[in-house]
Amino acid sequence: MNLLPHIEKFRHRFAELETALSDPKVFDNPQRAQELSREYSRLKELIAVGDSYKKTLADLEENRSLLKNESSDLEMAQMARDEIARLEAEEKKLSQQIQFGLVPPNRTDSRNTIIEIRAGAGGSESALFAADLYRMYSRYAEAHGWKIESMDSSPSDLGGFKEIVFSVMGTDVFKRLKYESGVHRVQRVPATEAQGRIHTSTATVAVLPEAEEVDIEIKPEDIEINRCRASGKGGQGVNTTDSAVQIQHKPSGLIVRCADERSQHKNREKAMKVLRSRLLEAKTAEENAKYAAHRKQQVGTGERNEKIRTYNFPQNRVTDHRIELTLYNLANVIEGEIDPLIDPLMTNDMEEKLAALKL
């Protein structure tokens, strides 16, 4: 693929955005201004990559010419070969970045994210696994400088979670974490197992981009709000007042509960945030279903019945079934080092989207 014309298109669009953002009137619509600013930043990076790509092509041509003309000088020829090998690897990397830049970005990629983890098959062991996943994502978020805020949880007797809902706030949160949606399976010897037998348990993870009010309109008459006392272990300040809030969305039947704040008003705000995000997920899933028949594979679509990953503790192995990737560093993964899983998933996703463009 000749990428040079595409680089010039990036440059042309970048100039248009510079002109648009220099007009104070564009900021009368904050959402539009934010969208243009994100596109501006994205294109600025792509143009820098494009400039590096063009310089790499020129350097390659120069070294190939040098190799051809200095073939009799063994030392110079070897230096040229080494430099050509380095430049070819650089060209491949930059070429991929530019090609991925041709794929229109998902408008939800830059949004904050709500994650819901629920214990599945396996009883108390699945609740403990849900807690492990929560810690894994918490440490991953911390490593990326993201902020985590708890929204609701239902602890289990042995210290795990039957369910936990939390938000993750930061740059490109949904862009990276959206691939975590699905069924996670664990194979290990539970702490409660006396005979050392390996058990298989599951937990489901739902990753929802935080919905904005313009995405989903919720009419006051469509919701029923109930106040209740938060459940949980005694002695927690949150349990001393009827501060928990439960909201039912009548048209969809969705029920959302939030009890992590002492303020009923704050719990209501959080519950509405979760409700909007769930409704947005349902709307997006419905739209995606229309085109699913034309897609060879769905990676990170949020299908909750899709077994996406297995964590095998006896073998220190983690396998992502969507791209048939197996790593033998489970100890690091469960401690939050999940980029070696997420990066290949992102690359695979972008390659499929790029192929679908048929450029």
XYZ file of C-alpha atoms in Angstrom:
359
model
C 0.000 0.000 0.000
C 1.272 3.463 -0.928
C 0.858 5.362 2.322
C 2.145 8.737 1.147
C -1.236 9.961 -0.212
C -2.866 9.018 3.086
C -0.251 10.988 5.030
C -1.085 14.037 2.913
C -4.795 13.537 3.670
C -3.949 13.554 7.384
C -2.062 16.814 6.880
C -4.924 18.402 4.929
C -7.523 17.455 7.547
C -5.191 18.691 10.299
C -5.045 22.126 8.638
C -8.851 22.200 8.477
C -9.067 21.422 12.176
C -6.545 24.130 13.034
C -8.757 26.646 11.263
C -11.924 25.338 12.922
C -10.451 25.365 16.425
C -9.155 28.912 15.982
C -12.779 30.089 15.732
C -14.095 30.930 19.239
C -17.635 30.069 18.128
C -16.788 26.371 17.952
C -16.508 26.337 21.749
C -20.148 27.364 22.059
C -20.790 23.639 21.613
C -18.450 22.016 24.204
C -19.098 18.472 22.988
C -18.282 19.373 19.378
C -15.175 21.252 20.480
C -14.031 18.234 22.473
C -14.517 15.914 19.496
C -12.526 18.239 17.213
C -9.767 18.573 19.822
C -9.458 14.787 20.102
C -9.247 14.449 16.313
C -6.671 17.257 16.228
C -4.457 15.472 18.790
C -4.838 12.152 16.973
C -3.870 13.641 13.592
C -0.960 15.548 15.101
C 0.517 12.236 16.266
C -0.176 10.575 12.901
C 1.550 13.392 11.003
C 4.613 13.006 13.229
C 4.591 9.269 12.487
C 4.181 10.074 8.785
C 7.215 12.364 8.828
C 9.273 9.645 10.521
C 8.027 7.143 7.937
C 9.095 9.331 5.003
C 12.536 9.914 6.537
C 12.917 6.155 7.095
C 12.082 5.492 3.431
C 14.681 8.046 2.333
C 17.320 6.562 4.663
C 16.535 3.079 3.341
C 16.992 4.208 -0.238
C 20.304 5.869 0.646
C 21.677 2.766 2.413
C 20.562 0.417 -0.363
C 22.337 2.661 -2.857
C 25.417 2.707 -0.621
C 25.401 -1.109 -0.414
C 25.187 -1.347 -4.172
C 28.026 1.135 -4.780
C 30.295 0.002 -1.928
C 29.918 -3.762 -2.341
C 33.679 -4.131 -2.687
C 34.283 -2.487 0.683
C 33.352 -5.290 3.076
C 33.258 -3.099 6.191
C 31.063 -0.405 4.596
C 28.832 -3.061 3.034
C 28.261 -4.737 6.410
C 27.449 -1.387 8.051
C 24.928 -0.718 5.301
C 23.335 -4.151 5.737
C 22.980 -3.627 9.505
C 21.423 -0.220 8.974
C 19.055 -1.577 6.301
C 17.849 -4.310 8.682
C 17.167 -1.718 11.399
C 15.396 0.644 8.995
C 13.230 -2.118 7.514
C 11.997 -3.034 10.990
C 11.297 0.644 11.681
C 9.481 1.023 8.353
C 7.237 -1.954 9.190
C 6.353 -0.529 12.608
C 5.624 2.989 11.289
C 3.677 1.597 8.334
C 1.399 -0.317 10.706
C 0.782 2.788 12.825
C -0.196 4.796 9.743
C -2.475 2.051 8.424
C -4.202 1.773 11.800
C -4.664 5.541 11.643
C -6.857 5.001 8.575
C -9.420 3.186 10.731
C -12.004 5.672 12.049
C -11.697 5.816 15.847
C -14.559 4.610 18.027
C -16.094 7.690 19.619
C -16.397 5.870 22.943
C -12.705 4.883 23.128
C -11.718 8.015 25.028
C -14.497 7.718 27.599
C -14.355 6.690 31.214
C -15.544 3.144 31.808
C -17.814 1.187 34.120
C -16.795 -2.399 34.863
C -19.136 -4.983 36.350
C -17.648 -8.259 37.628
C -19.999 -11.054 38.702
C -19.209 -14.459 40.152
C -20.374 -17.254 37.858
C -20.144 -21.036 38.081
C -18.129 -22.410 40.971
C -19.797 -21.138 44.135
C -17.533 -19.458 46.703
C -14.446 -20.055 44.540
C -15.963 -17.995 41.706
C -16.545 -15.134 44.173
C -12.883 -15.276 45.189
C -11.912 -15.247 41.504
C -14.116 -12.172 40.975
C -12.122 -10.458 43.728
C -8.867 -11.470 42.005
C -10.080 -9.913 38.744
C -11.062 -6.729 40.567
C -7.569 -6.490 42.084
C -6.016 -7.227 38.671
C -7.879 -4.349 37.019
C -7.236 -2.052 39.985
C -3.485 -2.585 39.730
C -3.576 -2.212 35.958
C -5.432 1.092 36.335
C -2.952 2.283 38.949
C -0.025 1.494 36.637
C -1.653 3.615 33.902
C -2.409 6.528 36.202
C -6.163 5.951 36.045
C -8.554 6.514 38.929
C -10.927 3.834 40.255
C -14.160 4.584 42.085
C -16.340 1.880 43.652
C -20.047 2.077 42.818
C -21.631 -1.027 44.351
C -20.564 -4.415 45.660
C -21.959 -7.573 47.198
C -19.250 -9.319 49.279
C -19.198 -13.083 49.766
C -18.641 -14.855 53.074
C -15.056 -15.885 52.270
C -13.832 -12.453 51.255
C -14.640 -12.455 47.550
C -17.392 -10.690 45.633
C -20.685 -12.035 44.349
C -20.746 -8.812 42.343
C -18.740 -5.596 42.199
C -19.324 -2.506 40.047
C -16.735 0.255 39.713
C -15.750 3.055 37.362
C -12.324 3.672 35.830
C -11.432 7.228 34.851
C -8.500 8.318 32.704
C -7.140 8.601 29.170
C -8.173 5.919 26.641
C -9.659 3.702 29.352
C -12.381 2.089 27.240
C -10.016 1.839 24.255
C -7.893 -0.657 26.197
C -10.309 -2.306 28.612
C -13.166 -3.030 26.182
C -11.479 -6.310 25.235
C -12.039 -7.633 28.775
C -15.791 -8.155 28.317
C -16.837 -11.793 28.472
C -16.511 -14.941 30.567
C -13.208 -15.448 32.397
C -12.429 -19.014 33.505
C -10.051 -20.043 36.284
C -8.544 -23.472 36.922
C -6.862 -23.927 40.308
C -7.008 -25.675 43.667
C -9.431 -23.645 45.835
C -8.418 -22.677 49.362
C -11.424 -24.688 50.577
C -10.331 -27.881 48.788
C -8.836 -30.350 51.277
C -7.779 -33.020 48.758
C -5.880 -30.772 46.353
C -8.224 -31.227 43.402
C -8.267 -28.621 40.639
C -11.612 -26.861 40.224
C -12.906 -24.800 37.324
C -14.835 -21.606 38.092
C -15.954 -18.599 36.092
C -16.678 -14.907 36.461
C -18.275 -12.565 33.949
C -16.881 -9.137 33.155
C -18.888 -6.395 31.456
C -17.021 -3.275 30.315
C -19.304 -0.346 29.522
C -18.300 3.043 28.122
C -19.688 5.748 30.360
C -22.781 7.101 28.644
C -23.478 10.794 28.318
C -26.923 12.309 28.600
C -26.913 13.051 24.863
C -26.412 9.325 24.129
C -29.377 8.066 26.109
C -32.457 10.034 27.078
C -34.169 8.734 30.209
C -37.599 10.174 30.869
C -38.486 10.759 34.535
C -41.699 8.788 34.131
C -39.743 5.755 32.884
C -37.853 5.212 36.138
C -38.837 4.187 39.644
C -36.450 5.180 42.433
C -36.470 3.380 45.792
C -34.456 4.199 48.888
C -33.144 1.311 50.962
C -30.551 0.405 53.576
C -27.192 -0.721 52.227
C -26.323 -4.355 52.809
C -22.969 -5.574 53.998
C -21.018 -6.176 57.148
C -22.066 -4.258 60.241
C -20.159 -1.256 61.479
C -19.748 0.403 58.099
C -20.805 4.035 58.116
C -22.594 3.542 54.837
C -24.996 1.136 56.546
C -26.133 3.443 59.324
C -28.565 5.368 57.113
C -31.046 4.521 54.360
C -28.657 5.918 51.749
C -28.679 3.094 49.179
C -30.590 3.805 45.977
C -32.251 1.355 43.608
C -33.493 2.514 40.213
C -35.713 0.466 37.916
C -35.990 1.414 34.261
C -39.527 0.375 33.393
C -39.259 0.073 29.566
C -36.231 -2.258 29.713
C -36.745 -3.837 33.135
C -33.163 -2.991 34.100
C -32.527 -2.536 37.831
C -29.487 -0.656 39.109
C -28.412 -0.319 42.714
C -25.736 1.876 44.285
C -24.789 1.950 47.960
C -21.138 2.963 48.175
C -21.723 6.561 49.240
C -23.217 7.832 52.491
C -25.087 10.452 50.505
C -28.314 9.308 48.896
C -27.906 12.043 46.277
C -24.440 10.762 45.274
C -25.696 7.178 45.128
C -28.527 8.313 42.857
C -26.045 10.061 40.539
C -23.873 6.943 40.348
C -26.851 4.659 39.779
C -28.071 6.859 36.910
C -24.574 6.758 35.407
C -24.606 2.948 35.474
C -28.147 2.824 34.070
C -27.249 5.082 31.123
C -24.178 2.984 30.383
C -26.145 -0.282 30.439
C -28.784 1.179 28.137
C -26.059 2.437 25.795
C -24.507 -1.036 25.768
C -27.868 -2.591 24.858
C -28.390 -0.028 22.098
C -24.886 -0.595 20.707
C -25.291 -4.389 20.831
C -28.530 -4.110 18.877
C -26.857 -1.986 16.212
C -23.834 -4.310 16.016
C -26.104 -7.334 15.567
C -27.274 -5.885 12.252
C -23.747 -6.135 10.880
C -22.483 -9.201 12.754
C -23.163 -11.482 9.775
C -20.569 -9.548 7.778
C -17.853 -9.883 10.375
C -15.553 -12.890 10.389
C -14.845 -12.620 14.091
C -16.001 -10.527 17.041
C -13.213 -9.528 19.410
C -14.116 -7.560 22.493
C -17.735 -7.066 21.544
C -18.936 -7.443 25.102
C -20.709 -10.741 24.571
C -21.190 -11.898 28.144
C -21.680 -15.547 27.167
C -18.383 -15.625 25.263
C -15.584 -17.488 27.068
C -12.658 -15.248 26.314
C -9.843 -16.317 28.631
C -8.615 -19.149 30.863
C -6.322 -18.668 33.858
C -4.630 -21.996 34.703
C -2.732 -21.622 37.984
C -1.028 -25.063 38.167
C 0.622 -24.400 34.795
C 1.162 -20.634 35.359
C -0.663 -20.294 32.034
C -3.149 -17.769 30.670
C -4.847 -18.343 27.314
C -6.931 -15.858 25.356
C -9.215 -17.966 23.192
C -10.180 -15.213 20.738
C -6.722 -14.916 19.202
C -5.331 -18.268 20.438
C -2.664 -16.536 22.493
C -1.030 -18.430 25.373
C 1.384 -16.888 27.864
C 3.191 -18.584 30.727
C 3.286 -15.604 33.070
C -0.024 -15.913 34.906
C 1.584 -14.785 38.165
C 2.331 -11.409 36.579
C -0.981 -11.161 34.727
C -3.106 -11.665 37.840
C -1.079 -8.876 39.475
C -2.205 -6.438 36.792
C 0.333 -6.839 33.980
C -2.247 -7.446 31.230
C -0.777 -5.317 28.419
C 0.832 -8.461 26.874
C -2.760 -9.675 26.392
C -4.423 -6.376 25.502
C -1.844 -5.180 22.936
C -2.205 -8.249 20.632
C -6.011 -8.005 20.949
C -5.903 -4.345 19.893
C -3.622 -5.170 16.962
C -5.861 -8.030 15.823
C -8.946 -5.836 16.077
C -7.337 -3.021 14.058
C -6.121 -5.445 11.377
C -9.646 -6.788 10.914
C -11.136 -3.318 10.726
C -8.456 -2.235 8.266
C -9.150 -5.280 6.080
C -12.869 -4.463 6.148
C -12.123 -0.988 4.711
C -10.700 -2.657 1.562
C -8.348 0.226 0.834
